[in-house]
PDB file of C-alpha atoms in Angstrom:
ATOM      1  CA  MET A   1      17.970   3.114  -3.509  1.00 63.00           C
ATOM      2  CA  GLN A   2      14.936   4.300  -5.443  1.00 70.00           C
ATOM      3  CA  GLU A   3      13.989   4.127  -9.043  1.00 83.00           C
ATOM      4  CA  THR A   4      13.992   7.302 -11.078  1.00 85.00           C
ATOM      5  CA  ALA A   5      10.860   9.176 -12.032  1.00 87.00           C
ATOM      6  CA  ASP A   6      11.110   8.007 -15.652  1.00 91.00           C
ATOM      7  CA  CYS A   7      11.455   4.342 -14.741  1.00 91.00           C
ATOM      8  CA  LEU A   8       8.227   3.349 -16.466  1.00 93.00           C
ATOM      9  CA  ASP A   9       9.406   4.838 -19.754  1.00 93.00           C
ATOM     10  CA  ARG A  10      12.278   2.369 -19.785  1.00 93.00           C
ATOM     11  CA  PRO A  11      12.164  -1.228 -21.045  1.00 93.00           C
ATOM     12  CA  VAL A  12      10.205  -3.796 -19.078  1.00 94.00           C
ATOM     13  CA  ARG A  13      12.629  -5.810 -16.952  1.00 92.00           C
ATOM     14  CA  ILE A  14      12.881  -9.386 -15.767  1.00 91.00           C
ATOM     15  CA  SER A  15      11.840  -8.346 -12.257  1.00 89.00           C
ATOM     16  CA  SER A  16       9.502  -5.605 -11.024  1.00 86.00           C
ATOM     17  CA  PRO A  17      10.922  -2.114 -10.575  1.00 88.00           C
ATOM     18  CA  ARG A  18      11.754  -1.046  -7.047  1.00 84.00           C
ATOM     19  CA  ASN A  19       9.676   1.604  -5.385  1.00 85.00           C
ATOM     20  CA  GLY A  20      10.136   5.071  -6.726  1.00 89.00           C
ATOM     21  CA  PRO A  21       8.479   8.400  -7.539  1.00 89.00           C
ATOM     22  CA  TYR A  22       7.394   7.370 -11.041  1.00 93.00           C
ATOM     23  CA  PRO A  23       3.836   8.591 -11.680  1.00 94.00           C
ATOM     24  CA  GLY A  24       0.653   6.922 -12.888  1.00 96.00           C
ATOM     25  CA  ARG A  25      -1.696   5.013 -10.590  1.00 97.00           C
ATOM     26  CA  ARG A  26      -2.747   2.419 -13.169  1.00 98.00           C
ATOM     27  CA  LEU A  27       0.667   2.321 -14.810  1.00 97.00           C
ATOM     28  CA  ARG A  28       2.379   1.668 -11.474  1.00 96.00           C
ATOM     29  CA  ALA A  29      -0.022  -1.220 -10.858  1.00 97.00           C
ATOM     30  CA  LEU A  30       0.835  -2.696 -14.257  1.00 97.00           C
ATOM     31  CA  ALA A  31       4.548  -2.395 -13.514  1.00 96.00           C
ATOM     32  CA  ARG A  32       4.033  -4.691 -10.520  1.00 95.00           C
ATOM     33  CA  LEU A  33       2.354  -7.262 -12.725  1.00 96.00           C
ATOM     34  CA  VAL A  34       4.389  -7.454 -15.918  1.00 96.00           C
ATOM     35  CA  SER A  35       7.939  -8.594 -16.568  1.00 95.00           C
ATOM     36  CA  MET A  36      10.008  -9.690 -19.526  1.00 94.00           C
ATOM     37  CA  SER A  37      11.072 -13.275 -20.068  1.00 92.00           C
ATOM     38  CA  ASN A  38      14.776 -14.038 -19.804  1.00 89.00           C
ATOM     39  CA  ASP A  39      15.174 -14.296 -23.571  1.00 89.00           C
ATOM     40  CA  GLY A  40      13.245 -11.106 -24.216  1.00 88.00           C
ATOM     41  CA  SER A  41      10.649 -12.828 -26.356  1.00 91.00           C
ATOM     42  CA  SER A  42       7.606 -12.731 -24.103  1.00 93.00           C
ATOM     43  CA  LEU A  43       5.802 -10.591 -21.605  1.00 94.00           C
ATOM     44  CA  CYS A  44       4.984 -12.389 -18.371  1.00 95.00           C
ATOM     45  CA  LEU A  45       2.266 -11.593 -15.880  1.00 94.00           C
ATOM     46  CA  ALA A  46       2.589 -12.277 -12.158  1.00 92.00           C
ATOM     47  CA  CYS A  47       0.669 -15.471 -11.502  1.00 88.00           C
ATOM     48  CA  LEU A  48      -0.807 -14.925  -8.052  1.00 87.00           C
ATOM     49  CA  PRO A  49      -3.288 -12.187  -9.036  1.00 91.00           C
ATOM     50  CA  LEU A  50      -4.538 -14.194 -12.005  1.00 92.00           C
ATOM     51  CA  ARG A  51      -7.403 -16.600 -12.070  1.00 92.00           C
ATOM     52  CA  GLU A  52      -6.651 -20.191 -12.907  1.00 88.00           C
ATOM     53  CA  GLY A  53      -6.661 -21.067 -16.563  1.00 85.00           C
ATOM     54  CA  VAL A  54      -5.849 -17.639 -17.949  1.00 89.00           C
ATOM     55  CA  SER A  55      -2.741 -17.061 -19.976  1.00 88.00           C
ATOM     56  CA  ARG A  56       0.215 -15.348 -18.367  1.00 92.00           C
ATOM     57  CA  MET A  57       2.746 -15.388 -21.216  1.00 92.00           C
ATOM     58  CA  PHE A  58       2.399 -13.240 -24.324  1.00 93.00           C
ATOM     59  CA  ARG A  59       4.862 -13.161 -27.155  1.00 92.00           C
ATOM     60  CA  TRP A  60       6.395  -9.819 -27.940  1.00 91.00           C
ATOM     61  CA  ASP A  61       7.379  -9.958 -31.585  1.00 85.00           C
ATOM     62  CA  ARG A  62       8.569  -6.410 -31.992  1.00 82.00           C
ATOM     63  CA  GLN A  63      12.301  -5.836 -32.126  1.00 76.00           C
ATOM     64  CA  ALA A  64      12.591  -3.238 -29.404  1.00 83.00           C
ATOM     65  CA  ALA A  65      11.784  -4.189 -25.831  1.00 87.00           C
ATOM     66  CA  PRO A  66       8.719  -2.221 -24.745  1.00 94.00           C
ATOM     67  CA  SER A  67       8.509   0.256 -21.930  1.00 95.00           C
ATOM     68  CA  TYR A  68       5.835  -0.228 -19.288  1.00 96.00           C
ATOM     69  CA  ARG A  69       3.972   2.689 -20.822  1.00 96.00           C
ATOM     70  CA  THR A  70       4.112   1.013 -24.232  1.00 95.00           C
ATOM     71  CA  VAL A  71       2.758  -2.211 -22.757  1.00 96.00           C
ATOM     72  CA  LEU A  72      -0.195  -0.366 -21.210  1.00 96.00           C
ATOM     73  CA  SER A  73      -0.953   1.310 -24.542  1.00 96.00           C
ATOM     74  CA  TRP A  74      -0.759  -2.059 -26.264  1.00 95.00           C
ATOM     75  CA  LEU A  75      -3.130  -3.553 -23.718  1.00 95.00           C
ATOM     76  CA  ASP A  76      -5.531  -0.624 -24.143  1.00 96.00           C
ATOM     77  CA  GLU A  77      -5.739  -1.443 -27.853  1.00 95.00           C
ATOM     78  CA  GLN A  78      -6.510  -5.115 -27.343  1.00 94.00           C
ATOM     79  CA  PRO A  79     -10.126  -6.241 -27.777  1.00 96.00           C
ATOM     80  CA  ASP A  80     -11.981  -7.260 -24.632  1.00 94.00           C
ATOM     81  CA  ASN A  81     -11.772 -10.951 -25.530  1.00 94.00           C
ATOM     82  CA  ALA A  82      -7.999 -10.920 -26.095  1.00 94.00           C
ATOM     83  CA  PRO A  83      -6.219 -13.269 -23.653  1.00 94.00           C
ATOM     84  CA  ALA A  84      -4.147 -10.468 -22.144  1.00 94.00           C
ATOM     85  CA  ARG A  85      -7.244  -8.331 -21.509  1.00 95.00           C
ATOM     86  CA  ILE A  86      -9.102 -11.267 -20.008  1.00 95.00           C
ATOM     87  CA  ALA A  87      -6.218 -12.040 -17.676  1.00 96.00           C
ATOM     88  CA  LEU A  88      -5.898  -8.483 -16.403  1.00 96.00           C
ATOM     89  CA  SER A  89      -9.630  -7.797 -16.305  1.00 96.00           C
ATOM     90  CA  SER A  90     -10.483 -10.484 -13.779  1.00 95.00           C
ATOM     91  CA  MET A  91      -7.757 -10.453 -11.167  1.00 96.00           C
ATOM     92  CA  TYR A  92      -8.083 -11.391  -7.526  1.00 96.00           C
ATOM     93  CA  VAL A  93      -8.300  -8.430  -5.156  1.00 96.00           C
ATOM     94  CA  TYR A  94      -6.704 -10.577  -2.471  1.00 94.00           C
ATOM     95  CA  ARG A  95      -5.442 -14.067  -1.911  1.00 91.00           C
ATOM     96  CA  ASP A  96      -6.056 -15.978   1.264  1.00 84.00           C
ATOM     97  CA  SER A  97      -2.570 -16.802   2.410  1.00 67.00           C
ATOM     98  CA  TYR A  98       0.994 -16.837   1.159  1.00 58.00           C
ATOM     99  CA  PRO A  99       2.410 -19.293   0.474  1.00 58.00           C
ATOM    100  CA  SER A 100       0.448 -21.388   2.961  1.00 56.00           C
ATOM    101  CA  PRO A 101      -2.010 -20.647   5.768  1.00 53.00           C
ATOM    102  CA  SER A 102       0.724 -21.029   8.343  1.00 54.00           C
ATOM    103  CA  CYS A 103       2.862 -18.332   6.776  1.00 59.00           C
ATOM    104  CA  GLY A 104       0.483 -15.452   6.363  1.00 64.00           C
ATOM    105  CA  ASN A 105      -3.011 -14.117   6.221  1.00 81.00           C
ATOM    106  CA  ALA A 106      -5.027 -12.613   3.417  1.00 89.00           C
ATOM    107  CA  TYR A 107      -3.056 -10.112   1.351  1.00 92.00           C
ATOM    108  CA  LEU A 108      -3.696  -7.712  -1.496  1.00 95.00           C
ATOM    109  CA  THR A 109      -2.379  -9.064  -4.771  1.00 93.00           C
ATOM    110  CA  ASP A 110       0.734  -7.674  -6.418  1.00 91.00           C
ATOM    111  CA  GLY A 111      -0.814  -4.891  -8.499  1.00 95.00           C
ATOM    112  CA  LEU A 112      -2.273  -3.302  -5.369  1.00 96.00           C
ATOM    113  CA  GLN A 113       1.033  -2.755  -3.561  1.00 95.00           C
ATOM    114  CA  ASP A 114       0.500   1.007  -3.714  1.00 96.00           C
ATOM    115  CA  LEU A 115      -2.899   0.578  -2.058  1.00 97.00           C
ATOM    116  CA  GLY A 116      -1.322  -1.417   0.759  1.00 96.00           C
ATOM    117  CA  ASP A 117       1.431   1.146   1.113  1.00 95.00           C
ATOM    118  CA  GLN A 118      -1.061   4.004   1.288  1.00 96.00           C
ATOM    119  CA  ILE A 119      -3.071   2.279   4.018  1.00 96.00           C
ATOM    120  CA  VAL A 120       0.110   1.673   5.998  1.00 96.00           C
ATOM    121  CA  SER A 121       1.021   5.341   5.605  1.00 95.00           C
ATOM    122  CA  ASP A 122      -2.350   6.220   7.111  1.00 96.00           C
ATOM    123  CA  VAL A 123      -1.672   3.834  10.011  1.00 97.00           C
ATOM    124  CA  HIS A 124       1.725   5.463  10.577  1.00 96.00           C
ATOM    125  CA  GLU A 125       0.128   8.898  10.605  1.00 96.00           C
ATOM    126  CA  ALA A 126      -2.586   7.759  13.026  1.00 97.00           C
ATOM    127  CA  CYS A 127       0.059   6.410  15.400  1.00 96.00           C
ATOM    128  CA  GLN A 128       1.341   9.921  15.939  1.00 95.00           C
ATOM    129  CA  ALA A 129      -1.637  10.237  18.281  1.00 96.00           C
ATOM    130  CA  PHE A 130       0.313   8.112  20.757  1.00 95.00           C
ATOM    131  CA  ASP A 131       2.552  11.144  21.228  1.00 94.00           C
ATOM    132  CA  ASP A 132      -0.093  13.793  20.602  1.00 93.00           C
ATOM    133  CA  PRO A 133      -3.619  12.784  21.657  1.00 91.00           C
ATOM    134  CA  ASP A 134      -4.899  15.993  20.071  1.00 93.00           C
ATOM    135  CA  LEU A 135      -3.444  15.032  16.697  1.00 94.00           C
ATOM    136  CA  TRP A 136      -5.404  16.447  13.778  1.00 94.00           C
ATOM    137  CA  PHE A 137      -6.274  13.310  11.841  1.00 96.00           C
ATOM    138  CA  PRO A 138      -9.402  13.887   9.793  1.00 95.00           C
ATOM    139  CA  GLY A 139     -11.638  11.103   8.563  1.00 96.00           C
ATOM    140  CA  VAL A 140     -13.737  11.071   5.401  1.00 96.00           C
ATOM    141  CA  ASP A 141     -17.110  12.831   5.377  1.00 91.00           C
ATOM    142  CA  GLU A 142     -18.048  12.475   1.732  1.00 92.00           C
ATOM    143  CA  GLY A 143     -17.561   9.984  -1.046  1.00 92.00           C
ATOM    144  CA  ILE A 144     -17.854   6.821   1.020  1.00 94.00           C
ATOM    145  CA  GLU A 145     -20.594   4.951   2.790  1.00 94.00           C
ATOM    146  CA  PRO A 146     -20.441   5.785   6.505  1.00 95.00           C
ATOM    147  CA  VAL A 147     -18.657   3.190   8.601  1.00 96.00           C
ATOM    148  CA  THR A 148     -20.365   1.718  11.627  1.00 97.00           C
ATOM    149  CA  ASP A 149     -18.797   1.399  15.060  1.00 97.00           C
ATOM    150  CA  GLU A 150     -18.847  -2.366  14.654  1.00 97.00           C
ATOM    151  CA  HIS A 151     -16.975  -2.106  11.383  1.00 97.00           C
ATOM    152  CA  VAL A 152     -14.378   0.185  12.952  1.00 98.00           C
ATOM    153  CA  ALA A 153     -13.775  -2.374  15.675  1.00 97.00           C
ATOM    154  CA  ARG A 154     -13.454  -5.241  13.161  1.00 96.00           C
ATOM    155  CA  VAL A 155     -11.017  -3.425  10.919  1.00 97.00           C
ATOM    156  CA  ILE A 156      -8.875  -2.238  13.816  1.00 97.00           C
ATOM    157  CA  GLU A 157      -8.766  -5.791  15.139  1.00 95.00           C
ATOM    158  CA  GLY A 158      -7.773  -7.068  11.693  1.00 94.00           C
ATOM    159  CA  MET A 159      -5.015  -4.491  11.286  1.00 95.00           C
ATOM    160  CA  GLN A 160      -3.760  -5.235  14.783  1.00 95.00           C
ATOM    161  CA  ARG A 161      -3.558  -8.908  13.918  1.00 92.00           C
ATOM    162  CA  GLU A 162      -1.247  -8.023  11.026  1.00 92.00           C
ATOM    163  CA  LEU A 163       0.887  -5.530  12.924  1.00 93.00           C
ATOM    164  CA  ARG A 164       1.696  -8.241  15.453  1.00 92.00           C
ATOM    165  CA  ARG A 165       3.114 -10.495  12.748  1.00 89.00           C
ATOM    166  CA  GLU A 166       6.178  -8.462  11.845  1.00 86.00           C
ATOM    167  CA  LEU A 167       8.050  -6.693  14.599  1.00 90.00           C
ATOM    168  CA  ARG A 168      11.292  -4.777  14.133  1.00 90.00           C
ATOM    169  CA  ASN A 169      14.078  -3.915  16.555  1.00 88.00           C
ATOM    170  CA  PRO A 170      15.851  -0.520  16.594  1.00 86.00           C
ATOM    171  CA  GLN A 171      18.273  -1.749  13.954  1.00 85.00           C
ATOM    172  CA  GLY A 172      15.432  -2.834  11.696  1.00 83.00           C
ATOM    173  CA  SER A 173      15.892  -6.583  12.091  1.00 87.00           C
ATOM    174  CA  ARG A 174      12.739  -8.577  11.933  1.00 86.00           C
ATOM    175  CA  ASN A 175      11.110 -10.473  14.811  1.00 84.00           C
ATOM    176  CA  THR A 176      14.162 -10.539  17.078  1.00 87.00           C
ATOM    177  CA  GLN A 177      13.989 -10.874  20.849  1.00 89.00           C
ATOM    178  CA  ASP A 178      14.548  -7.145  21.284  1.00 90.00           C
ATOM    179  CA  ALA A 179      11.946  -6.155  18.690  1.00 91.00           C
ATOM    180  CA  TYR A 180       9.531  -3.380  19.570  1.00 93.00           C
ATOM    181  CA  PRO A 181       5.967  -4.544  20.194  1.00 94.00           C
ATOM    182  CA  ALA A 182       3.225  -3.810  17.703  1.00 95.00           C
ATOM    183  CA  ALA A 183       1.577  -0.404  17.934  1.00 96.00           C
ATOM    184  CA  PRO A 184      -1.620  -0.905  19.983  1.00 97.00           C
ATOM    185  CA  LEU A 185      -4.180   0.566  17.608  1.00 97.00           C
ATOM    186  CA  GLY A 186      -6.966  -0.061  20.109  1.00 97.00           C
ATOM    187  CA  GLU A 187      -5.365   2.498  22.434  1.00 96.00           C
ATOM    188  CA  LEU A 188      -5.650   5.283  19.891  1.00 97.00           C
ATOM    189  CA  PRO A 189      -8.428   7.799  20.500  1.00 97.00           C
ATOM    190  CA  TRP A 190     -11.676   6.447  19.120  1.00 98.00           C
ATOM    191  CA  ARG A 191     -11.986   9.360  16.699  1.00 97.00           C
ATOM    192  CA  VAL A 192      -8.550   8.434  15.257  1.00 97.00           C
ATOM    193  CA  GLN A 193      -9.542   4.784  14.937  1.00 98.00           C
ATOM    194  CA  ARG A 194     -12.726   5.780  13.117  1.00 98.00           C
ATOM    195  CA  ALA A 195     -10.861   8.179  10.838  1.00 97.00           C
ATOM    196  CA  LEU A 196      -8.338   5.448  10.000  1.00 97.00           C
ATOM    197  CA  VAL A 197     -11.081   3.026   8.987  1.00 97.00           C
ATOM    198  CA  GLU A 198     -12.838   5.703   6.934  1.00 97.00           C
ATOM    199  CA  ARG A 199      -9.579   6.419   5.163  1.00 97.00           C
ATOM    200  CA  ARG A 200      -9.127   2.712   4.453  1.00 97.00           C
ATOM    201  CA  ARG A 201     -12.520   2.613   2.739  1.00 97.00           C
ATOM    202  CA  LEU A 202     -11.592   5.697   0.761  1.00 97.00           C
ATOM    203  CA  ARG A 203      -8.238   4.235  -0.295  1.00 97.00           C
ATOM    204  CA  PHE A 204      -9.884   1.102  -1.683  1.00 97.00           C
ATOM    205  CA  SER A 205     -12.243   3.310  -3.680  1.00 97.00           C
ATOM    206  CA  GLN A 206      -9.331   5.383  -4.961  1.00 97.00           C
ATOM    207  CA  TRP A 207      -8.012   2.186  -6.525  1.00 97.00           C
ATOM    208  CA  GLY A 208     -11.438   1.490  -8.000  1.00 96.00           C
ATOM    209  CA  ILE A 209     -12.356  -1.264  -5.547  1.00 96.00           C
ATOM    210  CA  GLY A 210     -15.829  -1.099  -4.061  1.00 94.00           C
ATOM    211  CA  ARG A 211     -18.196  -3.440  -2.302  1.00 91.00           C
ATOM    212  CA  THR A 212     -18.946  -5.453  -5.455  1.00 94.00           C
ATOM    213  CA  HIS A 213     -15.307  -5.953  -6.355  1.00 95.00           C
ATOM    214  CA  TRP A 214     -14.516  -7.045  -2.840  1.00 93.00           C
ATOM    215  CA  GLY A 215     -17.564  -9.294  -2.657  1.00 94.00           C
ATOM    216  CA  THR A 216     -16.652 -11.103  -5.885  1.00 96.00           C
ATOM    217  CA  ASN A 217     -12.925 -10.821  -5.158  1.00 95.00           C
ATOM    218  CA  CYS A 218     -12.487  -9.694  -8.730  1.00 96.00           C
ATOM    219  CA  PHE A 219     -11.193  -6.476 -10.225  1.00 96.00           C
ATOM    220  CA  SER A 220      -9.770  -5.224 -13.468  1.00 97.00           C
ATOM    221  CA  LEU A 221      -6.592  -3.281 -14.099  1.00 97.00           C
ATOM    222  CA  TRP A 222      -8.914  -0.820 -15.837  1.00 97.00           C
ATOM    223  CA  ASP A 223     -10.931  -0.310 -12.662  1.00 97.00           C
ATOM    224  CA  ILE A 224      -7.895   1.520 -11.311  1.00 98.00           C
ATOM    225  CA  PRO A 225      -8.126   5.180 -12.370  1.00 98.00           C
ATOM    226  CA  GLU A 226      -5.453   6.134 -14.831  1.00 97.00           C
ATOM    227  CA  ASP A 227      -4.344   9.171 -12.713  1.00 97.00           C
ATOM    228  CA  PRO A 228      -1.264   9.737 -14.873  1.00 96.00           C
ATOM    229  CA  ASP A 229       0.217  12.319 -12.508  1.00 95.00           C
ATOM    230  CA  TRP A 230      -0.324  10.430  -9.276  1.00 96.00           C
ATOM    231  CA  ALA A 231       2.666   9.231  -7.284  1.00 94.00           C
ATOM    232  CA  PRO A 232       2.718   8.207  -3.618  1.00 92.00           C
ATOM    233  CA  ASN A 233       3.604  10.822  -1.023  1.00 86.00           C
ATOM    234  CA  HIS A 234       5.841   8.375   0.783  1.00 84.00           C
ATOM    235  CA  ILE A 235       8.223   6.064  -1.033  1.00 83.00           C
ATOM    236  CA  PHE A 236       8.889   2.924   0.929  1.00 82.00           C
ATOM    237  CA  THR A 237      12.201   1.151   0.985  1.00 72.00           C
ATOM    238  CA  ASP A 238      11.653  -2.409  -0.110  1.00 65.00           C
ATOM    239  CA  TYR A 239      13.485  -4.452   2.518  1.00 53.00           C
TER     240      TYR A 239
ATOM    241  CA  MET B   1      28.453  50.778  22.264  1.00 41.00           C
ATOM    242  CA  PRO B   2      25.029  49.350  21.499  1.00 37.00           C
ATOM    243  CA  SER B   3      22.894  48.437  24.445  1.00 39.00           C
ATOM    244  CA  ILE B   4      22.346  44.836  25.144  1.00 40.00           C
ATOM    245  CA  ARG B   5      18.762  44.013  24.554  1.00 41.00           C
ATOM    246  CA  THR B   6      17.086  42.195  27.336  1.00 42.00           C
ATOM    247  CA  LEU B   7      15.229  39.362  25.808  1.00 47.00           C
ATOM    248  CA  PRO B   8      11.682  39.129  27.056  1.00 45.00           C
ATOM    249  CA  GLU B   9      11.072  36.229  29.270  1.00 46.00           C
ATOM    250  CA  THR B  10       8.702  33.803  27.690  1.00 44.00           C
ATOM    251  CA  PRO B  11       7.294  30.829  29.484  1.00 41.00           C
ATOM    252  CA  VAL B  12       9.022  27.678  28.386  1.00 39.00           C
ATOM    253  CA  LYS B  13       6.769  24.709  28.164  1.00 39.00           C
ATOM    254  CA  THR B  14       8.667  21.869  29.600  1.00 40.00           C
ATOM    255  CA  ARG B  15       7.680  18.727  27.764  1.00 50.00           C
ATOM    256  CA  PRO B  16       7.601  15.542  29.694  1.00 57.00           C
ATOM    257  CA  ASP B  17      10.400  13.195  28.878  1.00 65.00           C
ATOM    258  CA  THR B  18       8.345  11.125  26.475  1.00 73.00           C
ATOM    259  CA  THR B  19       9.868   8.549  24.210  1.00 87.00           C
ATOM    260  CA  PRO B  20       8.525   8.963  20.668  1.00 93.00           C
ATOM    261  CA  TRP B  21       6.169   6.206  19.621  1.00 95.00           C
ATOM    262  CA  THR B  22       8.568   5.026  16.915  1.00 93.00           C
ATOM    263  CA  ASP B  23      11.025   4.224  19.709  1.00 93.00           C
ATOM    264  CA  ARG B  24       8.398   2.236  21.597  1.00 94.00           C
ATOM    265  CA  TYR B  25       6.482   0.395  18.891  1.00 95.00           C
ATOM    266  CA  THR B  26       7.320  -1.116  15.535  1.00 94.00           C
ATOM    267  CA  ASP B  27       6.676   1.494  12.882  1.00 93.00           C
ATOM    268  CA  PRO B  28       4.344  -0.045  10.277  1.00 91.00           C
ATOM    269  CA  GLU B  29       6.260   1.814   7.587  1.00 90.00           C
ATOM    270  CA  ARG B  30       9.311  -0.356   8.313  1.00 89.00           C
ATOM    271  CA  ILE B  31       7.693  -3.691   7.586  1.00 89.00           C
ATOM    272  CA  CYS B  32       8.209  -5.627   4.364  1.00 88.00           C
ATOM    273  CA  PRO B  33       6.137  -5.071   1.202  1.00 88.00           C
ATOM    274  CA  GLN B  34       4.267  -8.348   1.593  1.00 87.00           C
ATOM    275  CA  GLN B  35       3.285  -7.505   5.156  1.00 88.00           C
ATOM    276  CA  ARG B  36       2.176  -4.036   4.070  1.00 90.00           C
ATOM    277  CA  ARG B  37      -0.264  -5.730   1.694  1.00 91.00           C
ATOM    278  CA  GLU B  38      -1.478  -7.890   4.552  1.00 90.00           C
ATOM    279  CA  THR B  39      -1.937  -4.918   6.895  1.00 92.00           C
ATOM    280  CA  SER B  40      -4.821  -3.713   4.773  1.00 91.00           C
ATOM    281  CA  SER B  41      -6.636  -6.811   6.105  1.00 90.00           C
ATOM    282  CA  PRO B  42      -8.380  -7.445   2.785  1.00 90.00           C
ATOM    283  CA  ASP B  43     -10.316 -10.344   4.263  1.00 90.00           C
ATOM    284  CA  ILE B  44     -12.409  -7.619   5.924  1.00 93.00           C
ATOM    285  CA  GLU B  45     -14.718  -5.625   3.700  1.00 94.00           C
ATOM    286  CA  PRO B  46     -13.395  -2.139   2.920  1.00 94.00           C
TER     287      PRO B  46
END
């Protein structure tokens, strides 16, 4: 079941909204990060994207519970040195493992769920080349630094590593004995592999994350373009 | 009584009996949200 398109105009909830067609690239990211305390007195920020030592609880003294849109407006009005601005202006792009090295690999932090979803959508689209080797799957000619062949190989290897970690059977159950194997990205036509990696670089830039942000592993909510009308083309079901 | 049109014969391309890839491999769109964030392999520079 999906959220409605006006979900982010409704009061902030105790848990994040489910996926849905509600628009706003930056606003959607905020919705993944903010929640309301059980007693309705404080706004809470998801802890994993935040650097150590920054505040993650902020009192909300107004009588009416805010909508996500109201919270973003409130944050926009805060001075740069306000605790809430500091917390959301220096978030991790990724964390190394969750919750321990044995359970997972590096992952994008919570506010970048849409970025992860978009990259996976590109992978899904690329995989259609398994059925149609002549699939039209364009890469990115402008707006990004060209990717090298070595970089294509590294990224494909990294994605393959992740695809092997969660396999589903025809009924959708996870990692069962009858689960389908991971899609072998290395068997896609080279042009499709290259286009996929180019798209990945583009997607990061569409969320305001470039080489510097990745290198410092630090980004701001305000690096993400506002894009008030943007909503993902594909809405995932959160299993 | 109207004549029965003879439909032109058009060559039918017989497709091989190929199983769609989503019936052979795990579709990345079916994995959990956490794993979707891992699939971007953020430990590798964009």
